[in-house]
Amino acid sequence: MKYSIDTYRLYRSESVFSHAVRIVVNMKETVDISVLDSAVNAAIKRYPYFAVKVTVDEDGGYVLEPNNEPVSVIPETKRVPKLGEERVNGHLLFVTCKDKEISFYISHSMCGGRGFLPWVMTSVYEYVVEKYGVTPNAPGIRKPDSELLPGETAEPTMDNLSSDKPIFEYKSKDPAILSLDYLNGLANPFKRSPDYYLYTFPQKEIIRFSKENDMSVAAVFLILMAKMLDKVLPEKNKVIGGEIAHNPTSNLGLKNAHCDLLSHVHIDYDREVLKKDMSTLGTMTRGQMILQTDPTVSSEELRKLFLSYEELDKIKGLKQKRKYTKNNDPSTGKDAKHGTYIVNYSGQMDWGEVADYVESYVIVVEGHLLLEITSMSDKIFVSFMQLLRDKKYINAFNEVLEDFQISYKLEGPFPKRLSKHFLPEE
C-alpha cells in the first residue's frame, strides 16, 4: 500500500454517519480544565503517531504529517468541533470537558479501541498525577515518558496474512435489517434522537454468568441482545444477526500495532434456536467466534480490504478516490454484509489505582443497536447506542437482564455528540 493505513478511512463519506470516536470518562470530582490541558499535552508526546494533520498529495491521496501544535482542550460547547479544523489546531483529536465529564475525540481512521484507549488512559493518569500530586500504582498504563512498544507503529501488509485456505466461510442467513429504524433515525425529526444509555454491571456477576454458560464476556452480550430482539421483532423476521469486530493484529505478529485493523464475526440466530438454553447458545456463539477469528479466516477478510486499498492507490484525484471508497469499501460498500445489531468489546483494561478517581468510561460511536463494552477494576460498562427516540429496545433489554437476574445500573439517555472530519480539498 502506498499510504499509511491510518489514512484510508478518511475517504469515507460522512454525509450520513460520523467516522469519529468519542470516549467519555466520568471522573469522581469536577475536572480542572487547566490541569487537564497540561496533562493531555504531556500525554500526546507518548503517541506521536496521533499528533498529525492531514494534507493532500499530487495524486489526491491523504497524507499524515507531524503536527506540533498543542492538542486543544476546551470546555464543552453546543457545537462539537470538527476533527482537523483550525479550532482544534488541525489535529485529528481533541478533548472537551464539562463538570466531572471528559470527552476524548479521535478519528476512527487512525485507530480502534486497542489504539485509542492507551492514549486516553495515559492522559487520565497524567491528570491524576498533576491534579492530586500523587503517583498512582498503574503498571498497565503507559506513562508519558515511556518508550514506544515494539511494533507500536508497525503497519501490516499482505506478507503478514496467512496463505492457508480459510477454515470457514460465513454464509449469511439474511438476518433482519432494521431499515425503517435507520430511515426514521436519519430523516424523521420526530423520531430521530441519536443517544446512548450507560449500563454498569458488577464484573464478578458477568464473569460468573459467562462461565456458567460456556461463554466469553462478548458472547454474553451478543446473546442477551439477540434475546432482546426476539422479544421486540415481528415473527416475519426469522433470523436475528449479531456482529462483532475482531482485532487480528496479535495473530499477524503485530500485537502492539495501534492501527485500526478489524475483521468481523457474524452470528445468525434462528428464532427457534433462541428458545434453547443459555449454555447451548453460549457454546454455539463461542464456537462461531473461534471459527471466524481463526487467522486463516481473518486473513482472507483483510486480504479483500488490502486489495481495495491497493486499487484505491491507483486512482488519481481525491473525488474519484472518495467515489471508489463509497462503492467498494468491504465494510460499507455495495458488497458489505450487515447484521441486525453489533456488540464490540475492547477487553479488560488495567487502570490500576487510577480507577479510584474514575466513575466510568464508555466508547461512543455512530450506530443503532450497537453496544460498546469496556471494563475497569470490578465493573463492566456498556454504552447502548441507538438512533430513535424510542425506549422499546431499552425496555426489552432490561427485561432480558431481569429474566436472567443480572443486576445493573442504567443511566441516560445521553446525546452522542459525535464529531465529524474537516479535511483538505485538492
Short mmCIF file of C-alpha atoms in Angstrom, two decimals:
data_model
loop_
_atom_site.label_atom_id
_atom_site.label_comp_id
_atom_site.label_asym_id
_atom_site.label_seq_id
_atom_site.Cartn_x
_atom_site.Cartn_y
_atom_site.Cartn_z
CA MET A 1 0.00 0.00 0.00
CA LYS A 2 1.25 3.43 -0.94
CA TYR A 3 -0.13 5.33 2.06
CA SER A 4 -0.32 4.83 5.81
CA ILE A 5 -3.13 2.51 6.82
CA ASP A 6 -4.23 5.30 9.18
CA THR A 7 -5.46 7.33 6.18
CA TYR A 8 -7.75 5.03 4.21
CA ARG A 9 -10.89 5.50 6.32
CA LEU A 10 -10.65 9.24 5.72
CA TYR A 11 -12.10 8.77 2.23
CA ARG A 12 -15.42 7.56 3.62
CA SER A 13 -18.37 9.92 3.28
CA GLU A 14 -19.79 11.45 6.45
CA SER A 15 -22.96 12.76 4.81
CA VAL A 16 -24.91 10.24 6.89
CA PHE A 17 -22.66 8.79 9.60
CA SER A 18 -19.72 10.12 11.56
CA HIS A 19 -16.44 8.19 11.43
CA ALA A 20 -15.15 9.62 14.70
CA VAL A 21 -14.96 8.14 18.19
CA ARG A 22 -15.82 9.82 21.48
CA ILE A 23 -14.55 8.28 24.71
CA VAL A 24 -16.47 9.63 27.70
CA VAL A 25 -14.62 9.45 31.03
CA ASN A 26 -16.66 10.37 34.09
CA MET A 27 -14.39 11.43 36.93
CA LYS A 28 -15.41 11.31 40.60
CA GLU A 29 -14.68 15.01 41.06
CA THR A 30 -15.14 18.15 38.95
CA VAL A 31 -12.47 18.43 36.28
CA ASP A 32 -9.89 21.24 36.38
CA ILE A 33 -9.55 22.22 32.72
CA SER A 34 -6.16 23.90 33.10
CA VAL A 35 -4.67 20.76 34.65
CA LEU A 36 -6.37 18.63 32.01
CA ASP A 37 -4.83 20.77 29.26
CA SER A 38 -1.38 20.27 30.72
CA ALA A 39 -1.94 16.52 31.17
CA VAL A 40 -3.29 15.91 27.66
CA ASN A 41 -0.42 17.77 26.04
CA ALA A 42 2.11 15.88 28.15
CA ALA A 43 0.47 12.57 27.24
CA ILE A 44 0.37 13.18 23.48
CA LYS A 45 4.18 13.17 23.39
CA ARG A 46 3.92 9.44 24.11
CA TYR A 47 1.78 8.97 20.98
CA PRO A 48 3.49 10.91 18.16
CA TYR A 49 1.58 8.96 15.51
CA PHE A 50 -1.63 10.65 16.74
CA ALA A 51 -0.14 14.19 16.67
CA VAL A 52 -0.74 14.70 12.96
CA LYS A 53 -2.50 16.86 10.40
CA VAL A 54 -3.92 15.84 7.02
CA THR A 55 -2.60 17.07 3.68
CA VAL A 56 -3.33 16.01 0.09
CA ASP A 57 -0.56 14.90 -2.28
CA GLU A 58 -0.27 15.35 -6.04
CA ASP A 59 -2.35 12.19 -6.68
CA GLY A 60 -5.21 13.34 -4.46
CA GLY A 61 -4.22 10.99 -1.64
CA TYR A 62 -4.44 11.83 2.04
CA VAL A 63 -1.11 12.09 3.83
CA LEU A 64 -0.49 12.46 7.58
CA GLU A 65 2.21 14.92 8.59
CA PRO A 66 3.55 15.76 12.07
CA ASN A 67 1.57 18.46 13.86
CA ASN A 68 3.50 20.31 16.55
CA GLU A 69 0.56 22.50 17.59
CA PRO A 70 -0.95 21.87 21.05
CA VAL A 71 -3.84 19.46 21.36
CA SER A 72 -6.98 21.51 22.04
CA VAL A 73 -8.58 21.04 25.46
CA ILE A 74 -11.73 23.15 25.58
CA PRO A 75 -14.96 23.48 27.55
CA GLU A 76 -17.88 21.57 26.10
CA THR A 77 -19.96 23.85 23.88
CA LYS A 78 -23.21 23.43 21.97
CA ARG A 79 -21.34 22.89 18.70
CA VAL A 80 -18.95 19.96 18.62
CA PRO A 81 -15.73 20.96 16.79
CA LYS A 82 -14.67 19.04 13.71
CA LEU A 83 -11.57 16.92 13.68
CA GLY A 84 -8.90 18.65 11.64
CA GLU A 85 -10.39 22.15 11.72
CA GLU A 86 -8.49 25.25 12.79
CA ARG A 87 -10.30 25.42 16.13
CA VAL A 88 -8.54 22.19 17.16
CA ASN A 89 -5.21 23.19 15.58
CA GLY A 90 -5.65 20.82 12.65
CA HIS A 91 -5.37 17.72 14.85
CA LEU A 92 -7.41 14.57 14.29
CA LEU A 93 -8.13 14.56 18.00
CA PHE A 94 -9.19 16.98 20.74
CA VAL A 95 -10.60 16.95 24.28
CA THR A 96 -13.57 18.68 25.89
CA CYS A 97 -14.81 18.74 29.47
CA LYS A 98 -17.84 19.77 31.49
CA ASP A 99 -18.26 19.33 35.24
CA LYS A 100 -16.99 15.78 36.01
CA GLU A 101 -17.02 14.59 32.40
CA ILE A 102 -14.07 14.44 29.99
CA SER A 103 -14.66 13.63 26.32
CA PHE A 104 -11.77 12.43 24.19
CA TYR A 105 -12.47 12.75 20.46
CA ILE A 106 -10.35 10.98 17.85
CA SER A 107 -10.57 9.95 14.22
CA HIS A 108 -11.56 6.31 13.77
CA SER A 109 -9.28 6.26 10.73
CA MET A 110 -6.18 6.23 12.92
CA CYS A 111 -7.15 3.62 15.45
CA GLY A 112 -9.69 1.36 17.11
CA GLY A 113 -10.18 0.55 20.78
CA ARG A 114 -6.75 -1.03 21.20
CA GLY A 115 -5.21 2.12 19.77
CA PHE A 116 -7.10 4.99 21.39
CA LEU A 117 -7.72 3.62 24.90
CA PRO A 118 -4.00 3.64 25.86
CA TRP A 119 -3.87 7.35 24.85
CA VAL A 120 -6.94 8.08 26.97
CA MET A 121 -5.56 6.16 29.95
CA THR A 122 -2.18 7.93 29.76
CA SER A 123 -3.95 11.29 29.67
CA VAL A 124 -6.13 10.48 32.68
CA TYR A 125 -3.13 9.07 34.57
CA GLU A 126 -1.18 12.28 33.99
CA TYR A 127 -4.21 14.35 35.03
CA VAL A 128 -4.39 12.48 38.35
CA VAL A 129 -0.64 12.95 38.88
CA GLU A 130 -0.79 16.71 38.24
CA LYS A 131 -4.13 17.39 39.92
CA TYR A 132 -3.63 15.41 43.13
CA GLY A 133 0.16 15.33 43.45
CA VAL A 134 0.25 11.53 43.66
CA THR A 135 1.84 8.75 41.65
CA PRO A 136 -0.83 6.05 41.25
CA ASN A 137 0.30 2.45 41.02
CA ALA A 138 -0.81 1.70 37.47
CA PRO A 139 1.62 -0.64 35.69
CA GLY A 140 -0.94 -1.29 32.95
CA ILE A 141 -0.92 2.36 31.85
CA ARG A 142 1.77 3.70 29.51
CA LYS A 143 3.42 6.72 31.10
CA PRO A 144 4.05 9.97 29.19
CA ASP A 145 7.84 9.44 29.24
CA SER A 146 7.75 5.72 28.37
CA GLU A 147 9.20 4.33 25.16
CA LEU A 148 7.07 3.06 22.30
CA LEU A 149 6.37 -0.66 22.45
CA PRO A 150 8.00 -2.88 19.83
CA GLY A 151 5.92 -2.67 16.67
CA GLU A 152 3.57 0.02 18.02
CA THR A 153 3.82 2.00 14.77
CA ALA A 154 4.08 -1.07 12.53
CA GLU A 155 1.58 -1.44 9.71
CA PRO A 156 0.50 -4.82 8.34
CA THR A 157 0.91 -5.79 4.71
CA MET A 158 -0.12 -8.74 2.57
CA ASP A 159 3.03 -10.52 3.78
CA ASN A 160 1.58 -10.67 7.31
CA LEU A 161 -1.53 -12.55 6.19
CA SER A 162 -1.94 -16.31 6.34
CA SER A 163 -1.68 -18.01 2.94
CA ASP A 164 -3.67 -21.04 4.12
CA LYS A 165 -7.17 -21.67 2.85
CA PRO A 166 -9.80 -20.27 5.27
CA ILE A 167 -11.19 -22.95 7.55
CA PHE A 168 -14.62 -21.28 7.48
CA GLU A 169 -16.66 -19.03 5.20
CA TYR A 170 -19.62 -17.11 6.56
CA LYS A 171 -22.83 -17.73 4.61
CA SER A 172 -25.42 -15.11 5.52
CA LYS A 173 -28.91 -16.29 6.51
CA ASP A 174 -30.23 -12.84 5.60
CA PRO A 175 -30.83 -11.59 9.13
CA ALA A 176 -33.30 -8.81 9.85
CA ILE A 177 -32.00 -5.38 8.85
CA LEU A 178 -33.85 -2.59 10.61
CA SER A 179 -34.20 -0.38 7.53
CA LEU A 180 -37.23 1.54 8.81
CA ASP A 181 -35.40 2.33 12.05
CA TYR A 182 -32.46 3.73 10.11
CA LEU A 183 -34.75 5.73 7.83
CA ASN A 184 -36.55 7.29 10.79
CA GLY A 185 -33.32 7.70 12.71
CA LEU A 186 -31.74 9.63 9.87
CA ALA A 187 -34.59 11.59 8.28
CA ASN A 188 -37.58 11.83 10.62
CA PRO A 189 -37.14 14.75 13.06
CA PHE A 190 -39.99 13.44 15.22
CA LYS A 191 -38.29 10.11 15.80
CA ARG A 192 -34.60 10.88 15.32
CA SER A 193 -32.63 11.01 18.57
CA PRO A 194 -29.01 9.76 18.35
CA ASP A 195 -28.45 8.87 22.00
CA TYR A 196 -26.69 6.34 24.18
CA TYR A 197 -27.51 4.74 27.51
CA LEU A 198 -24.90 3.77 30.10
CA TYR A 199 -25.15 0.40 31.83
CA THR A 200 -22.89 -0.51 34.74
CA PHE A 201 -22.57 -4.18 35.74
CA PRO A 202 -20.66 -5.87 38.59
CA GLN A 203 -17.81 -7.59 36.76
CA LYS A 204 -17.86 -10.66 39.02
CA GLU A 205 -21.51 -11.24 38.17
CA ILE A 206 -20.93 -11.10 34.40
CA ILE A 207 -17.88 -13.35 34.68
CA ARG A 208 -19.83 -15.86 36.78
CA PHE A 209 -22.70 -15.86 34.30
CA SER A 210 -20.32 -16.34 31.38
CA LYS A 211 -18.54 -19.29 33.00
CA GLU A 212 -21.79 -20.98 33.96
CA ASN A 213 -23.00 -20.83 30.37
CA ASP A 214 -19.82 -21.58 28.39
CA MET A 215 -19.45 -18.01 27.13
CA SER A 216 -16.98 -15.17 26.90
CA VAL A 217 -17.97 -11.68 28.07
CA ALA A 218 -18.57 -10.64 24.47
CA ALA A 219 -20.74 -13.72 23.86
CA VAL A 220 -22.88 -12.88 26.91
CA PHE A 221 -23.94 -9.58 25.38
CA LEU A 222 -24.28 -10.99 21.87
CA ILE A 223 -26.83 -13.47 23.20
CA LEU A 224 -28.60 -11.00 25.51
CA MET A 225 -29.10 -8.65 22.56
CA ALA A 226 -30.47 -11.46 20.39
CA LYS A 227 -32.85 -12.38 23.22
CA MET A 228 -33.92 -8.74 23.46
CA LEU A 229 -34.69 -8.53 19.75
CA ASP A 230 -36.57 -11.81 19.95
CA LYS A 231 -38.98 -10.01 22.29
CA VAL A 232 -39.38 -6.99 20.00
CA LEU A 233 -39.22 -8.01 16.35
CA PRO A 234 -42.26 -9.37 14.49
CA GLU A 235 -42.42 -13.09 13.69
CA LYS A 236 -41.79 -12.48 9.99
CA ASN A 237 -38.14 -11.78 10.88
CA LYS A 238 -36.92 -15.37 11.02
CA VAL A 239 -33.24 -14.62 11.68
CA ILE A 240 -31.55 -12.15 14.07
CA GLY A 241 -27.96 -11.38 13.16
CA GLY A 242 -25.25 -10.45 15.65
CA GLU A 243 -21.99 -8.87 14.58
CA ILE A 244 -18.78 -8.24 16.49
CA ALA A 245 -15.46 -6.70 15.44
CA HIS A 246 -12.24 -8.65 15.89
CA ASN A 247 -8.76 -7.14 16.03
CA PRO A 248 -6.43 -9.75 14.45
CA THR A 249 -3.12 -7.93 14.92
CA SER A 250 -1.87 -10.43 17.51
CA ASN A 251 -2.39 -13.27 15.03
CA LEU A 252 -0.40 -11.29 12.46
CA GLY A 253 2.61 -10.90 14.76
CA LEU A 254 1.77 -7.23 15.40
CA LYS A 255 0.22 -7.35 18.86
CA ASN A 256 1.29 -3.80 19.73
CA ALA A 257 0.20 -2.12 16.48
CA HIS A 258 -2.02 0.91 17.12
CA CYS A 259 -3.73 0.96 13.72
CA ASP A 260 -7.41 0.21 13.26
CA LEU A 261 -7.43 -3.18 11.61
CA LEU A 262 -10.58 -5.24 12.02
CA SER A 263 -12.24 -8.34 10.71
CA HIS A 264 -15.87 -9.13 11.52
CA VAL A 265 -17.62 -12.07 13.12
CA HIS A 266 -21.25 -12.71 12.10
CA ILE A 267 -23.55 -14.96 14.12
CA ASP A 268 -27.04 -15.56 12.75
CA TYR A 269 -29.59 -16.78 15.29
CA ASP A 270 -32.71 -18.54 14.00
CA ARG A 271 -35.64 -17.55 16.18
CA GLU A 272 -36.22 -21.23 17.07
CA VAL A 273 -32.59 -21.58 18.16
CA LEU A 274 -33.03 -18.69 20.60
CA LYS A 275 -35.51 -20.86 22.56
CA LYS A 276 -32.63 -23.14 23.59
CA ASP A 277 -30.97 -22.84 27.00
CA MET A 278 -28.22 -20.30 27.56
CA SER A 279 -25.46 -22.89 27.83
CA THR A 280 -26.31 -24.25 24.36
CA LEU A 281 -26.44 -20.73 22.93
CA GLY A 282 -23.15 -19.95 24.66
CA THR A 283 -21.39 -22.96 23.15
CA MET A 284 -22.79 -22.14 19.70
CA THR A 285 -21.78 -18.49 19.90
CA ARG A 286 -18.32 -19.15 21.28
CA GLY A 287 -17.73 -21.78 18.62
CA GLN A 288 -18.62 -19.35 15.85
CA MET A 289 -16.34 -16.73 17.35
CA ILE A 290 -13.44 -19.20 17.49
CA LEU A 291 -14.00 -20.25 13.87
CA GLN A 292 -14.32 -16.73 12.49
CA THR A 293 -11.35 -15.32 14.38
CA ASP A 294 -9.05 -18.06 13.12
CA PRO A 295 -6.06 -16.43 11.36
CA THR A 296 -6.97 -18.08 8.06
CA VAL A 297 -10.45 -16.52 8.16
CA SER A 298 -9.49 -13.03 9.33
CA SER A 299 -6.57 -13.01 6.87
CA GLU A 300 -8.94 -13.68 3.97
CA GLU A 301 -11.16 -10.78 5.06
CA LEU A 302 -8.17 -8.48 5.44
CA ARG A 303 -6.84 -9.55 2.05
CA LYS A 304 -10.03 -8.19 0.47
CA LEU A 305 -9.58 -4.96 2.42
CA PHE A 306 -5.93 -4.57 1.39
CA LEU A 307 -6.80 -5.27 -2.24
CA SER A 308 -9.40 -2.50 -2.12
CA TYR A 309 -6.75 -0.16 -0.68
CA GLU A 310 -4.32 -1.11 -3.45
CA GLU A 311 -6.97 -0.33 -6.05
CA LEU A 312 -7.64 2.96 -4.30
CA ASP A 313 -3.94 3.79 -4.57
CA LYS A 314 -4.15 3.50 -8.37
CA ILE A 315 -6.93 6.07 -8.65
CA LYS A 316 -5.96 9.68 -9.29
CA GLY A 317 -7.86 12.55 -7.74
CA LEU A 318 -9.47 12.95 -4.34
CA LYS A 319 -13.05 12.99 -5.63
CA GLN A 320 -12.51 9.78 -7.55
CA LYS A 321 -10.89 8.14 -4.52
CA ARG A 322 -13.91 9.07 -2.41
CA LYS A 323 -16.28 7.72 -5.05
CA TYR A 324 -14.39 4.43 -5.24
CA THR A 325 -14.46 4.08 -1.44
CA LYS A 326 -18.20 4.69 -1.28
CA ASN A 327 -18.87 1.82 -3.69
CA ASN A 328 -16.14 -0.64 -2.82
CA ASP A 329 -15.20 -0.44 0.85
CA PRO A 330 -15.66 -4.03 2.15
CA SER A 331 -17.24 -2.74 5.38
CA THR A 332 -19.64 -0.17 3.95
CA GLY A 333 -19.77 -0.64 0.17
CA LYS A 334 -22.20 -2.49 -2.05
CA ASP A 335 -20.93 -5.96 -1.06
CA ALA A 336 -20.84 -5.33 2.69
CA LYS A 337 -22.56 -7.84 4.98
CA HIS A 338 -24.55 -6.49 7.90
CA GLY A 339 -26.22 -7.89 10.99
CA THR A 340 -29.24 -6.74 12.98
CA TYR A 341 -27.06 -5.38 15.78
CA ILE A 342 -23.41 -5.01 16.79
CA VAL A 343 -21.56 -5.79 20.02
CA ASN A 344 -17.93 -4.72 20.47
CA TYR A 345 -15.65 -5.40 23.45
CA SER A 346 -12.30 -3.68 23.95
CA GLY A 347 -11.15 -6.25 26.52
CA GLN A 348 -10.01 -5.97 30.12
CA MET A 349 -8.08 -2.73 30.66
CA ASP A 350 -5.89 -2.37 33.75
CA TRP A 351 -6.29 1.17 35.13
CA GLY A 352 -4.57 0.31 38.43
CA GLU A 353 -5.07 2.92 41.14
CA VAL A 354 -6.21 5.49 38.56
CA ALA A 355 -9.56 3.67 38.74
CA ASP A 356 -10.01 5.19 42.22
CA TYR A 357 -10.52 8.58 40.55
CA VAL A 358 -12.79 7.43 37.70
CA GLU A 359 -16.50 6.67 37.98
CA SER A 360 -16.94 5.18 34.50
CA TYR A 361 -15.71 5.31 30.93
CA VAL A 362 -17.50 4.35 27.73
CA ILE A 363 -16.96 4.44 23.98
CA VAL A 364 -19.48 6.31 21.84
CA VAL A 365 -19.65 5.83 18.07
CA GLU A 366 -22.22 6.09 15.32
CA GLY A 367 -24.74 3.28 15.09
CA HIS A 368 -28.11 1.82 16.01
CA LEU A 369 -28.48 -1.10 18.43
CA LEU A 370 -24.74 -1.05 18.91
CA LEU A 371 -23.09 -1.96 22.20
CA GLU A 372 -19.55 -0.93 23.17
CA ILE A 373 -18.29 -2.81 26.23
CA THR A 374 -15.49 -1.52 28.44
CA SER A 375 -14.16 -2.66 31.79
CA MET A 376 -12.30 -1.23 34.76
CA SER A 377 -11.47 -2.68 38.16
CA ASP A 378 -14.61 -4.50 39.36
CA LYS A 379 -17.05 -3.04 36.83
CA ILE A 380 -18.15 -3.59 33.26
CA PHE A 381 -19.64 -0.66 31.36
CA VAL A 382 -21.84 -0.82 28.29
CA SER A 383 -22.84 2.07 26.06
CA PHE A 384 -26.09 1.13 24.31
CA MET A 385 -26.44 3.28 21.20
CA GLN A 386 -29.49 3.93 19.09
CA LEU A 387 -30.86 6.47 16.62
CA LEU A 388 -34.50 6.61 17.68
CA ARG A 389 -36.50 8.40 20.33
CA ASP A 390 -37.99 5.08 21.36
CA LYS A 391 -37.48 3.08 24.55
CA LYS A 392 -38.82 -0.26 23.29
CA TYR A 393 -35.34 -1.71 22.81
CA ILE A 394 -34.01 -0.47 26.14
CA ASN A 395 -37.12 -1.68 27.97
CA ALA A 396 -36.86 -5.12 26.34
CA PHE A 397 -33.14 -5.33 27.13
CA ASN A 398 -33.90 -4.53 30.77
CA GLU A 399 -36.50 -7.31 30.77
CA VAL A 400 -33.91 -9.80 29.49
CA LEU A 401 -31.43 -8.76 32.18
CA GLU A 402 -34.11 -9.22 34.81
CA ASP A 403 -35.16 -12.58 33.31
CA PHE A 404 -31.62 -13.83 33.96
CA GLN A 405 -31.30 -12.00 37.30
CA ILE A 406 -28.38 -9.87 36.12
CA SER A 407 -28.14 -6.75 38.25
CA TYR A 408 -27.37 -3.43 36.57
CA LYS A 409 -27.44 0.33 36.91
CA LEU A 410 -28.91 2.27 33.99
CA GLU A 411 -28.26 5.94 33.23
CA GLY A 412 -29.32 8.11 30.31
CA PRO A 413 -30.19 8.71 27.59
CA PHE A 414 -27.28 10.99 26.78
CA PRO A 415 -26.65 12.69 23.42
CA LYS A 416 -23.87 11.03 21.40
CA ARG A 417 -22.35 14.41 20.46
CA LEU A 418 -20.08 12.96 17.79
CA SER A 419 -17.61 14.93 15.74
CA LYS A 420 -17.01 14.74 12.00
CA HIS A 421 -13.93 15.47 9.90
CA PHE A 422 -12.82 18.72 8.32
CA LEU A 423 -10.45 17.59 5.59
CA PRO A 424 -8.45 19.49 2.97
CA GLU A 425 -9.51 19.51 -0.66
CA GLU A 426 -7.21 19.14 -3.65
#
